[in-house]
Backbone as CSV, one residue per row, in Angstrom:
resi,resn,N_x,N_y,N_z,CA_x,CA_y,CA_z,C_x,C_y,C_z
1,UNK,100.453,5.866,5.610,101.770,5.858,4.997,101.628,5.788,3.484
2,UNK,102.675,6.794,2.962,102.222,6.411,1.567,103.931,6.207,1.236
3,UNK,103.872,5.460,-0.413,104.876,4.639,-0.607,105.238,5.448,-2.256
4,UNK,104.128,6.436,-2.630,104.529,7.050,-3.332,105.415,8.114,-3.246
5,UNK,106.240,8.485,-4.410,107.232,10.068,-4.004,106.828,10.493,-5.376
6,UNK,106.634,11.742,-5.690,106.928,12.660,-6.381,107.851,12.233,-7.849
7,UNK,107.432,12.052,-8.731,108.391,11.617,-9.865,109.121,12.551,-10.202
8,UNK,110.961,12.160,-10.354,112.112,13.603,-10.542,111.842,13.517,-11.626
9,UNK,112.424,14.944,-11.837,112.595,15.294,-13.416,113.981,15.021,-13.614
10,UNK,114.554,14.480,-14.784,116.021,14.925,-15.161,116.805,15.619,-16.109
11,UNK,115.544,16.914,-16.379,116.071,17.722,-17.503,117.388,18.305,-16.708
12,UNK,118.016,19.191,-17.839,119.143,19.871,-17.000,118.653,21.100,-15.668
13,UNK,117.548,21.854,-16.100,117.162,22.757,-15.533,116.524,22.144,-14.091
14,UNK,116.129,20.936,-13.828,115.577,20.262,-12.632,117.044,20.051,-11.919
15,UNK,117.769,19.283,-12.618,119.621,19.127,-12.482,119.878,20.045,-10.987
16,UNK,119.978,21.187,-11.746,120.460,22.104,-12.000,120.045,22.931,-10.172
17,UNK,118.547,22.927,-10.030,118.137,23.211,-9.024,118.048,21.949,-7.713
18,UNK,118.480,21.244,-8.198,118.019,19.962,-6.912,119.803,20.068,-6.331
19,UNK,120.518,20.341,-7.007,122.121,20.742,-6.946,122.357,22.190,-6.050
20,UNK,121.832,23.103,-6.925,121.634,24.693,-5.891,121.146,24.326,-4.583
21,UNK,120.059,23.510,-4.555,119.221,23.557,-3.113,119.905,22.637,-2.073
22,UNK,120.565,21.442,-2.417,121.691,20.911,-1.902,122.887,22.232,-1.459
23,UNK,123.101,22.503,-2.308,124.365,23.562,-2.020,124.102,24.308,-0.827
24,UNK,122.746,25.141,-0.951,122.181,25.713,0.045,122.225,25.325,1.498
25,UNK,121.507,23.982,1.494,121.783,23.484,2.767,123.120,23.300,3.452
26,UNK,123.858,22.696,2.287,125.238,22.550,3.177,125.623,23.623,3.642
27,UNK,125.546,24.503,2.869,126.525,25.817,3.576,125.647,26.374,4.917
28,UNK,124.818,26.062,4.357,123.769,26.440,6.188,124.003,25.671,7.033
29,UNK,124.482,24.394,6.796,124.715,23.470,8.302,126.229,23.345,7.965
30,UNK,127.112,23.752,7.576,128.719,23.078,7.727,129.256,24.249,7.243
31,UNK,128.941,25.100,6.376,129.934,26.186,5.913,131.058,25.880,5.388
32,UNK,130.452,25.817,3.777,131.331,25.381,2.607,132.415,25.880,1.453
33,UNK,132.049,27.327,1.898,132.533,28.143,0.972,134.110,28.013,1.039
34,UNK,134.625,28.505,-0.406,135.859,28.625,-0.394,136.858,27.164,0.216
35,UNK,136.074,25.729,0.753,136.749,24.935,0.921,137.121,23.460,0.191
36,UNK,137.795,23.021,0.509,137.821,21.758,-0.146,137.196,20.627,0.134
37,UNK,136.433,20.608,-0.870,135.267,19.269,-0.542,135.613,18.263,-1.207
38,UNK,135.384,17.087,-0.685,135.139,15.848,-1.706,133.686,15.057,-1.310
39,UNK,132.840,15.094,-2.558,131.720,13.909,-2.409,131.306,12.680,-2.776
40,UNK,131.298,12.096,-1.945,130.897,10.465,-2.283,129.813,10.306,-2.631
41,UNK,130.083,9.474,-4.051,128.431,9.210,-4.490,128.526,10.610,-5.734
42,UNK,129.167,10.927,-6.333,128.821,12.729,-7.120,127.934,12.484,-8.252
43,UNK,127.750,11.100,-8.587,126.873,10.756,-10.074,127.497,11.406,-11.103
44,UNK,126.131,12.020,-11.522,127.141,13.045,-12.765,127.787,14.110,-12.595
45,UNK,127.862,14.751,-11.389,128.773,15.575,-10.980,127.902,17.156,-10.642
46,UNK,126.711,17.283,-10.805,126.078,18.455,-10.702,126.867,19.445,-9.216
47,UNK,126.649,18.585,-8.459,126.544,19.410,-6.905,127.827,19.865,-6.892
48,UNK,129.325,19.261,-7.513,130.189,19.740,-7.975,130.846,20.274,-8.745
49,UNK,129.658,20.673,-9.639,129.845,21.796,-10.684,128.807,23.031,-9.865
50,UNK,128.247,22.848,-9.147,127.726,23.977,-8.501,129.044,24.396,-7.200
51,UNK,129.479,23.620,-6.353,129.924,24.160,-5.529,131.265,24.734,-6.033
52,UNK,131.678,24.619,-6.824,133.124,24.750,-7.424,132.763,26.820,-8.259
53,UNK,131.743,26.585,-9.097,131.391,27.415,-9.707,130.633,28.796,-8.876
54,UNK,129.645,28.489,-7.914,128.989,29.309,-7.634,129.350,29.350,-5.683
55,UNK,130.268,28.595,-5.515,130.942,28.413,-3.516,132.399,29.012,-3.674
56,UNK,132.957,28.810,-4.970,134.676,28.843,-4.683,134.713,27.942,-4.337
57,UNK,134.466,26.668,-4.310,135.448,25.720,-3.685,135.983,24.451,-4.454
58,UNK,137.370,24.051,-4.018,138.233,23.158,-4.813,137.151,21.534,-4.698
59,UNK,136.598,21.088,-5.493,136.018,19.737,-5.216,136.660,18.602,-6.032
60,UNK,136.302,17.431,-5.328,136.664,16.089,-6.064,135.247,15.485,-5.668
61,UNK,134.786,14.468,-6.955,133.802,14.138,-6.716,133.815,12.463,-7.292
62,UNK,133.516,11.716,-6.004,134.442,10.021,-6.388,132.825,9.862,-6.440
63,UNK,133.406,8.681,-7.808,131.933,7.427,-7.728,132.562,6.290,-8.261
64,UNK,131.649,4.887,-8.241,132.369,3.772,-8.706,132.097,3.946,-9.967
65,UNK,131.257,4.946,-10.758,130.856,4.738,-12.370,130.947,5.679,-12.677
66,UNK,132.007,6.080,-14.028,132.518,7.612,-14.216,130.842,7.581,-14.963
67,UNK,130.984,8.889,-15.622,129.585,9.012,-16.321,129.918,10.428,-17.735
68,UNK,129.371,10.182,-18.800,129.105,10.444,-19.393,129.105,12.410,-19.052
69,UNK,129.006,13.347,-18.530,129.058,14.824,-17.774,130.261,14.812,-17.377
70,UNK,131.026,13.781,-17.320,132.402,14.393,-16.167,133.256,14.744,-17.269
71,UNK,133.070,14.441,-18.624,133.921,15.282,-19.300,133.965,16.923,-19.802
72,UNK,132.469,17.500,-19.581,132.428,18.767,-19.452,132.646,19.398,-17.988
73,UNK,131.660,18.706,-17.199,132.220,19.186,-15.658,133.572,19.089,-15.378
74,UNK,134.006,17.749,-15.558,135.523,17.864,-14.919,136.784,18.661,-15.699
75,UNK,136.254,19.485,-16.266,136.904,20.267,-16.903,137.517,21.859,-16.480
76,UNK,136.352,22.009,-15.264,136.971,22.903,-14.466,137.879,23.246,-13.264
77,UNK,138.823,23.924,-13.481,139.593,23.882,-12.850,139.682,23.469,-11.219
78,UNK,138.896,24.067,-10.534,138.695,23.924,-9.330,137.776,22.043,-9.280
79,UNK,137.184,21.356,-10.442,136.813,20.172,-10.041,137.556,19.057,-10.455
80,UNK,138.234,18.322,-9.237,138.366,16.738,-10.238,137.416,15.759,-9.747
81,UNK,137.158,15.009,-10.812,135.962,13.826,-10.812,136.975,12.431,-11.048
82,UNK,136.779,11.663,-9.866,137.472,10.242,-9.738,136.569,9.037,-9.652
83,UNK,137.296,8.002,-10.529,136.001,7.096,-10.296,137.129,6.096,-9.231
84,UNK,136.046,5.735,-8.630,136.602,4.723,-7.220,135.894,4.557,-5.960
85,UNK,136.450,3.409,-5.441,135.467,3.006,-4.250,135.778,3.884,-2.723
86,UNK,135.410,4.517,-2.402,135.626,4.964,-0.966,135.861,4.350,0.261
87,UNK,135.221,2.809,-0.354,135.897,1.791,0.771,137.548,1.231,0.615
88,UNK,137.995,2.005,-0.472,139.292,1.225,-0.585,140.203,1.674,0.094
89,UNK,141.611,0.580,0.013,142.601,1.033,0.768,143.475,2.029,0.009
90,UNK,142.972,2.147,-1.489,144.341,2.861,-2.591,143.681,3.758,-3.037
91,UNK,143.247,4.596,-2.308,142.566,5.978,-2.983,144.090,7.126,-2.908
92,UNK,143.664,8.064,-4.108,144.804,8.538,-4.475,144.775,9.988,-3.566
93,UNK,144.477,9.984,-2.443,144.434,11.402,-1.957,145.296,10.848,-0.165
94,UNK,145.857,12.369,0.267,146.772,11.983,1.435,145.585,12.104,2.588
95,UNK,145.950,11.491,3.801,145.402,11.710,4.763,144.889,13.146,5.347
96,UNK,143.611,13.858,5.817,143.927,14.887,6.108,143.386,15.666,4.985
97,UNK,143.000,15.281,3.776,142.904,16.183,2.194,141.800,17.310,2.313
98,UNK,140.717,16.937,3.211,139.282,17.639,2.896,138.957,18.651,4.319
99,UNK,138.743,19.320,3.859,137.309,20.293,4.720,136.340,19.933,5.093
100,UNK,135.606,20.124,4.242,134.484,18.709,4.184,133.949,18.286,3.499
101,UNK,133.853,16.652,3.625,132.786,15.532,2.983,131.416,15.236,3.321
102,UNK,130.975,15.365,1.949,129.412,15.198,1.735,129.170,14.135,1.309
103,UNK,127.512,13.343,1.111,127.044,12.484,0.434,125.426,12.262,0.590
104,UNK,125.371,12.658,-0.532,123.640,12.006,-1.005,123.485,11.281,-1.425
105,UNK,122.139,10.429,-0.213,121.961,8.923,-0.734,122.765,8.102,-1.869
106,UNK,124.121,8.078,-1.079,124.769,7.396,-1.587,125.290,5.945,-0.935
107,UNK,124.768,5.861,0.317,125.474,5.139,1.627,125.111,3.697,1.710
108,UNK,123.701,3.882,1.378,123.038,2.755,1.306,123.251,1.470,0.204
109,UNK,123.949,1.965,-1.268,124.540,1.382,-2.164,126.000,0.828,-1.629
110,UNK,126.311,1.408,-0.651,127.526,1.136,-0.724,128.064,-0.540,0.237
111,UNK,128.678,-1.551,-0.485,128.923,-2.992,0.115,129.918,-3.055,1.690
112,UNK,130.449,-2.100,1.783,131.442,-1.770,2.717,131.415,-0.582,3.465
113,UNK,130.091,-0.301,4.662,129.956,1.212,4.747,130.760,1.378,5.827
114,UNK,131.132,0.448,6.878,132.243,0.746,7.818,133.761,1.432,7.215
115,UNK,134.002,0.011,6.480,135.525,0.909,6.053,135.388,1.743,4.669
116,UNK,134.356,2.370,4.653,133.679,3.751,3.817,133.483,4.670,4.483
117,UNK,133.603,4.317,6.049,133.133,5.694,6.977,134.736,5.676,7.318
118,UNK,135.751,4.613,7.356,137.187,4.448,7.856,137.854,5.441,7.201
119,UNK,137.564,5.522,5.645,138.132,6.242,4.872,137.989,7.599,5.391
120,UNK,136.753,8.442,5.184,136.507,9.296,5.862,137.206,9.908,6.744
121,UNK,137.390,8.943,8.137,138.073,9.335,9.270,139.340,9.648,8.672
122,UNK,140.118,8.774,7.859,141.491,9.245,7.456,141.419,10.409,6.311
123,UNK,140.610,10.918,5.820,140.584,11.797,4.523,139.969,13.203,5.262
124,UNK,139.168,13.261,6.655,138.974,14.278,6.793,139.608,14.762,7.741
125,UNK,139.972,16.700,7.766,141.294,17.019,8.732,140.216,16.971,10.159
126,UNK,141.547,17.612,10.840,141.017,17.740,12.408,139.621,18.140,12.854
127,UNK,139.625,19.428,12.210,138.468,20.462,12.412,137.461,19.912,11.362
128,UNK,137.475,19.426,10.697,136.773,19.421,9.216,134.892,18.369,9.606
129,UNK,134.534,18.735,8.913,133.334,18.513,9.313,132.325,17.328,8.046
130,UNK,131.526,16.838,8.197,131.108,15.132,7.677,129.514,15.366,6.955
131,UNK,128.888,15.318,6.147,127.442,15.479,6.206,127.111,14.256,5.332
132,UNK,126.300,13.713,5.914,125.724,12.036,5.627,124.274,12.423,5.682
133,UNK,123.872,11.987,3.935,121.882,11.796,3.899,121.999,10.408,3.712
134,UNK,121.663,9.490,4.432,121.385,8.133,3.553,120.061,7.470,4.017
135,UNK,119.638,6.540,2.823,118.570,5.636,3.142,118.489,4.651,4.011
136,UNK,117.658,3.912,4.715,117.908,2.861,5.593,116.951,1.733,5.240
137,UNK,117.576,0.493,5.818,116.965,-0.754,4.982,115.732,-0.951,5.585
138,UNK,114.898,-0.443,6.537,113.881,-1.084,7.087,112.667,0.066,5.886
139,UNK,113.013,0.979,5.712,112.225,2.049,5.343,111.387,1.154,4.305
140,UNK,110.056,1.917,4.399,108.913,1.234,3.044,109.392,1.417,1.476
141,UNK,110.624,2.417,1.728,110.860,2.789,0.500,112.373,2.241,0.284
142,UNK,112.997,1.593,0.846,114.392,1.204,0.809,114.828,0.822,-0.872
143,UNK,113.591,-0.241,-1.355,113.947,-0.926,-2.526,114.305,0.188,-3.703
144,UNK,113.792,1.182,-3.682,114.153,1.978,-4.844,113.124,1.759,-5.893
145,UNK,111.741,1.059,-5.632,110.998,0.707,-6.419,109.696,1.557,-6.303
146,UNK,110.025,2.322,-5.965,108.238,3.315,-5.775,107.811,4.005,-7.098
147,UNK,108.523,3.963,-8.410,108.161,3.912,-9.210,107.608,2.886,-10.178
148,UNK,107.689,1.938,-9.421,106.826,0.737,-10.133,106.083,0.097,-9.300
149,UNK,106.085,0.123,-7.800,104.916,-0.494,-6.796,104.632,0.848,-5.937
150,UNK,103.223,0.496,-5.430,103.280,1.441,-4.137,102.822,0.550,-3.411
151,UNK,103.125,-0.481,-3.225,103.521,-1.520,-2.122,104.494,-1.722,-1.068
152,UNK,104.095,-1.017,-0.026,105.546,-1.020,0.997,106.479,-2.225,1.542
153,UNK,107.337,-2.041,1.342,108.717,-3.024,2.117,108.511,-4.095,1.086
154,UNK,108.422,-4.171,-0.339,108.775,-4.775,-1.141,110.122,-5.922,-1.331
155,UNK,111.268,-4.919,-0.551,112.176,-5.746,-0.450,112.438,-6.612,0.817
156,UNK,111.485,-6.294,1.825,111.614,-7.110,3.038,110.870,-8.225,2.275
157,UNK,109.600,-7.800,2.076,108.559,-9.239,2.328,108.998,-10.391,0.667
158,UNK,109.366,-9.831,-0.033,109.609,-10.763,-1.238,110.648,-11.033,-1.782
159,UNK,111.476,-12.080,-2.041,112.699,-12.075,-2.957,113.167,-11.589,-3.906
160,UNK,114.536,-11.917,-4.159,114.447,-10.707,-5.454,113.777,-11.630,-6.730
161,UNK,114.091,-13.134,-6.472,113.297,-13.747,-7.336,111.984,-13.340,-7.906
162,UNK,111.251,-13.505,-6.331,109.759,-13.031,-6.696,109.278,-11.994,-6.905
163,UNK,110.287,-10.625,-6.651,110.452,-9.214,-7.659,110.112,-9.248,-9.052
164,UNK,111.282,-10.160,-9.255,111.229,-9.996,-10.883,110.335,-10.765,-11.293
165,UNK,109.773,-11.651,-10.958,108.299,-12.205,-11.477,106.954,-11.612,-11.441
166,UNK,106.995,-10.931,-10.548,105.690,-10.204,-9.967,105.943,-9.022,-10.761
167,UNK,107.224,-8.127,-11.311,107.024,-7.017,-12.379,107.788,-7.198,-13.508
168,UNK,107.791,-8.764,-14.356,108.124,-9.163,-15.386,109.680,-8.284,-15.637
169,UNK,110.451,-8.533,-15.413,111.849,-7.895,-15.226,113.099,-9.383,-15.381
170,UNK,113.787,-9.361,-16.246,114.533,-10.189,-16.460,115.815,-9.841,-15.232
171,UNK,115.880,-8.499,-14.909,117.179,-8.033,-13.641,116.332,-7.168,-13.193
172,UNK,116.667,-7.491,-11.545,116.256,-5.968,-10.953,117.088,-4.851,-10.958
173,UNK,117.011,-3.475,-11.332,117.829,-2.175,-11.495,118.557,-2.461,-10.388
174,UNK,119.765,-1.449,-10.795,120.943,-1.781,-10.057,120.646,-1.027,-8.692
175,UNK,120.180,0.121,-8.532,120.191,0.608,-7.065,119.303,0.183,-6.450
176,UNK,118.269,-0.940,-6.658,117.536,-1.964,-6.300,118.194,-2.306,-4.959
177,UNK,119.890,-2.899,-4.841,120.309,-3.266,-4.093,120.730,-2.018,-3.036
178,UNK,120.434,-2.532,-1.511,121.439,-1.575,-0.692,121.401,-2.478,0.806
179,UNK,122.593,-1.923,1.281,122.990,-3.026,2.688,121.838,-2.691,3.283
180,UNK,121.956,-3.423,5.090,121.120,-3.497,5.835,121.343,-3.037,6.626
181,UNK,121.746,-2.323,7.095,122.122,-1.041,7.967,121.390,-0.092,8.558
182,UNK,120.821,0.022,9.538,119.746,0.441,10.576,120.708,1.718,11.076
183,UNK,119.939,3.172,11.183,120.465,3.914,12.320,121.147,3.650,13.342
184,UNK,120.995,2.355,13.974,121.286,2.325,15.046,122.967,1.413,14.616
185,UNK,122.999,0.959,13.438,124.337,0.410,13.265,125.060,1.626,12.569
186,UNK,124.646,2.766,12.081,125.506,3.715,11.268,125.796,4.700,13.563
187,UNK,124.798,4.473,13.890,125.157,5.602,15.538,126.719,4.608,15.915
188,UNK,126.620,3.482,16.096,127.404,2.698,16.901,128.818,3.301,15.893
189,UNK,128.652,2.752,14.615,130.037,3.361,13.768,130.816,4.253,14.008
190,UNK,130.193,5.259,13.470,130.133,7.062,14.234,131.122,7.079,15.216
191,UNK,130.438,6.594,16.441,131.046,6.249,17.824,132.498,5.373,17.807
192,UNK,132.287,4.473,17.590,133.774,3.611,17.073,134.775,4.189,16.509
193,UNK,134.624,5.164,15.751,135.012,6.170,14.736,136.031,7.756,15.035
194,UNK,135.107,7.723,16.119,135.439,9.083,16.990,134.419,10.198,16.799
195,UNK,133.629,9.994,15.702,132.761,11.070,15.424,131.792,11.442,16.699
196,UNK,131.617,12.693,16.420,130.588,13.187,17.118,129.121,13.819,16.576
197,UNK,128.313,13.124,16.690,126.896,13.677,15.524,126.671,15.213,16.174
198,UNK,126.438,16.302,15.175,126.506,17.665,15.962,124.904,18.144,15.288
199,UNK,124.460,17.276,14.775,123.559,17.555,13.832,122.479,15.935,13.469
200,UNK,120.964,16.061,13.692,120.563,14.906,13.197,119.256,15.304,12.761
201,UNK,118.502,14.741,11.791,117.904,14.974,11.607,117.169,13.429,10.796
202,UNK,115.974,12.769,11.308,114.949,11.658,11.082,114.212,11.828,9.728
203,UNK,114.211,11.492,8.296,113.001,11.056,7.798,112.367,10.076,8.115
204,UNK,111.122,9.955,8.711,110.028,8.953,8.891,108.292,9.064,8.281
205,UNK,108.007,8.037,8.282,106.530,7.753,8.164,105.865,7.482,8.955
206,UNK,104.500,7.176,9.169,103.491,6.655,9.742,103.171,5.389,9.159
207,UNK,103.078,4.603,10.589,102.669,3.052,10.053,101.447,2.965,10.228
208,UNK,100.958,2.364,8.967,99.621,2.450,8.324,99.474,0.744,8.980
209,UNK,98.458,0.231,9.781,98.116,-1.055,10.231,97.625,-1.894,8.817
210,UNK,96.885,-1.360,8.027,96.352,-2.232,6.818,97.217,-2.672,5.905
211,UNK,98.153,-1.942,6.171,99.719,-2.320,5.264,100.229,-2.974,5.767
212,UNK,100.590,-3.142,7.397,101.106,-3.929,7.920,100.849,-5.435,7.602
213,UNK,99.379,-5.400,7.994,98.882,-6.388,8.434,98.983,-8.091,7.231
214,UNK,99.100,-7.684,5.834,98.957,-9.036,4.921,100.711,-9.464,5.490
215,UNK,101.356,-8.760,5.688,103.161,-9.315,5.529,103.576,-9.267,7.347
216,UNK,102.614,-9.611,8.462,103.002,-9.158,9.476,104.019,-10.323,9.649
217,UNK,103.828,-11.809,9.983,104.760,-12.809,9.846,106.126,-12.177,9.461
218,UNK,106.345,-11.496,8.371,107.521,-10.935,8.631,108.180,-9.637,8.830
219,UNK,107.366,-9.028,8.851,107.512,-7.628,8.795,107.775,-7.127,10.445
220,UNK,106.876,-8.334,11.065,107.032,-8.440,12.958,108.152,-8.750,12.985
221,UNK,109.248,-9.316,12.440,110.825,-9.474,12.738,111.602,-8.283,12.766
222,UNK,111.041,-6.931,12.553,111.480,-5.444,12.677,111.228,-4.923,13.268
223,UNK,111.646,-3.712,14.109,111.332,-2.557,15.230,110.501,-1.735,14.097
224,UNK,109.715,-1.844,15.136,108.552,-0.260,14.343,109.193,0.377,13.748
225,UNK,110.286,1.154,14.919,111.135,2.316,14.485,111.840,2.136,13.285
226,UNK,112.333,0.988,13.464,113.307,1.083,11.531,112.164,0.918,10.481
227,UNK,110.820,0.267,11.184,110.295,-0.006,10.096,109.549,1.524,8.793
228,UNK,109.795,2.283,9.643,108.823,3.253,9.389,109.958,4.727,9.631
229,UNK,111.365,4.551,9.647,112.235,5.396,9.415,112.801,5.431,8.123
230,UNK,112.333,6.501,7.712,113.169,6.207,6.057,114.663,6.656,6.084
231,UNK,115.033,7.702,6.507,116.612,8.113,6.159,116.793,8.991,6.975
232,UNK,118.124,9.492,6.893,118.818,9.942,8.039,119.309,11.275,7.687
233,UNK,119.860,12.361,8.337,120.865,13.183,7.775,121.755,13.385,8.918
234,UNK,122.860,13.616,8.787,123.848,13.658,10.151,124.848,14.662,9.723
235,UNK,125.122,15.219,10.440,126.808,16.124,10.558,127.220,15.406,11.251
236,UNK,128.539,15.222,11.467,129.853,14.787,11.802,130.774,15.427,12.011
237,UNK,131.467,15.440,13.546,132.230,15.980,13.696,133.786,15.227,14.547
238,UNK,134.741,15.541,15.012,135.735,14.960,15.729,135.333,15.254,16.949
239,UNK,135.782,14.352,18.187,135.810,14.765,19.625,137.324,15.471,19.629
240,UNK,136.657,17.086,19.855,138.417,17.716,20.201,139.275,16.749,21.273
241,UNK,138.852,16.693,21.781,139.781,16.137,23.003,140.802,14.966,22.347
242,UNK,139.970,14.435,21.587,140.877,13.029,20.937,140.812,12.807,19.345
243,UNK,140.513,13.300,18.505,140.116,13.253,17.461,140.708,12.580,16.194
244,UNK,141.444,11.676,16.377,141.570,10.576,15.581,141.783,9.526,16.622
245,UNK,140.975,9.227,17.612,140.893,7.693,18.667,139.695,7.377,18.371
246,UNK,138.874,6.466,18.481,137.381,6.342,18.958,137.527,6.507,20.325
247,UNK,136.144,7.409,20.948,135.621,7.838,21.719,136.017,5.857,22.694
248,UNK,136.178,6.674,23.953,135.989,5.155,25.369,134.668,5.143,25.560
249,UNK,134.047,3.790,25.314,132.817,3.825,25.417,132.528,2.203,26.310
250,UNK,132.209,2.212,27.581,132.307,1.382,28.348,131.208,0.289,28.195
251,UNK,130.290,0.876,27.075,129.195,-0.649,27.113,130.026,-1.397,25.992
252,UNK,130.997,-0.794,25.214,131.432,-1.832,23.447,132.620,-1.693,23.598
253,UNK,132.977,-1.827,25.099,134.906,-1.465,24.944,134.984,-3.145,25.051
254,UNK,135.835,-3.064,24.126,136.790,-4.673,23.943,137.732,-4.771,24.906
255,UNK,137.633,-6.239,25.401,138.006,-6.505,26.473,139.055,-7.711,25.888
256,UNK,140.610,-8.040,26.214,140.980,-9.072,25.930,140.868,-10.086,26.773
257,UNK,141.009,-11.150,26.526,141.076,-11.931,27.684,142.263,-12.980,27.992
């Protein structure tokens, strides 16, 4: 297992293509053109200055931190850029607004991913379709720190205290933080939800035993599987049959008493 990645570039021209190649995919798994998207998580807005410009399509692109680009990007007609939480109850768009919603690794930052997926359900139409990349907390790489350790599960085995002591850091960076949320709690959601996954796709690693082995005491409090799953990608879709109920599901149906 390795704990290194590839260092990004963030000239515009790297921008620029990590945005196209995103674009690419979506329209190969959801078929984007010409529709109305909104993405959670848009940062500085690239993927919505590509899809707007080079898809036809009307985008909004929400984050909790406007940024510094959204005043040239959001300048085009077909894009508006909103800053706001996706978990909220007062977002300014009607039920029903989108085609479809996207998000890159954005999920895992987020404090409220249930009623962040709630929103969703109410913001996307009948037919309209969902695409979710996110990170997961067991992964070796969860912390966001592989540019300063290649020490895996950094954030399992040590505090954030003993973070910042061990790499002289008065704060740990902000996307440092992300919930704890396992595949198997974003499947159950989904389900609760009404969604139907039409599409999945696993990033994982190989668990390396010598890595394991100094942090096993705690690292043994995890399923292999999360331990060594890094992220997810999912489409999302409605169950025609019912598509704004959650699905009847007889092992998690609530029972009154």
């Amino acid at each position: 297992m390795s704990t290194q990645r590839a260092s990004v570039s963030y000239t515009p021209e790297a921008r620029l293509e990590r945005a196209r190649a995103r674009a690419r995919d979506l329209e190969s798994l959801i078929g984007l053109r010409g529709r109305r998207v909104l993405e959670v998580g848009c940062g500085a807005g690239d993927l919505c200055d590509v899809l707007a410009k080079e898809y036809e399509c009307r985008v909004v692109g929400l984050d909790v931190a406007a940024q510094a680009d959204w005043r040239e990007i959001g300048a085009h007609p077909r894009i508006e850029l909103v800053q706001a939480d996706i978990a909220s109850d007062a977002l300014p768009f009607e039920s029903e607004s989108f085609d479809r919603i996207v998000s890159f690794v954005a999920w895992e930052h987020i404090m409220h991913p249930w009623s962040a997926l709630r929103s969703c359900q109410r913001l996307l139409k009948s037919d309209g379709k969902k695409y979710l990349y996110a990170w997961l907390y067991g992964s070796p790489l969860a912390s966001h720190l592989y540019h300063m350790t290649d020490e895996p599960w950094p954030h399992l085995v040590y505090s954030p205290q003993e973070l910042k002591a061990k790499h002289g850091l008065a704060e740990l960076p902000w996307y440092y933080w992300c919930n704890r949320l396992s595949l198997q709690h974003y499947l159950f959601y989904f389900r609760q939800l009404g969604f139907l996954v039409t599409h999945q796709v696993l990033i994982q690693s190989e668990l390396d035993p010598a890595q394991l082995e100094p942090h096993r005491p705690v690292l043994q409090q995890y399923p292999d599987f999360d331990l060594r799953t890094d992220a997810f990608q999912v489409v999302l879709e409605f169950d025609p049959a019912s598509p704004r109920a959650p699905i009847e599901d007889p092992v998690y149906r609530l029972r009154s008493r």
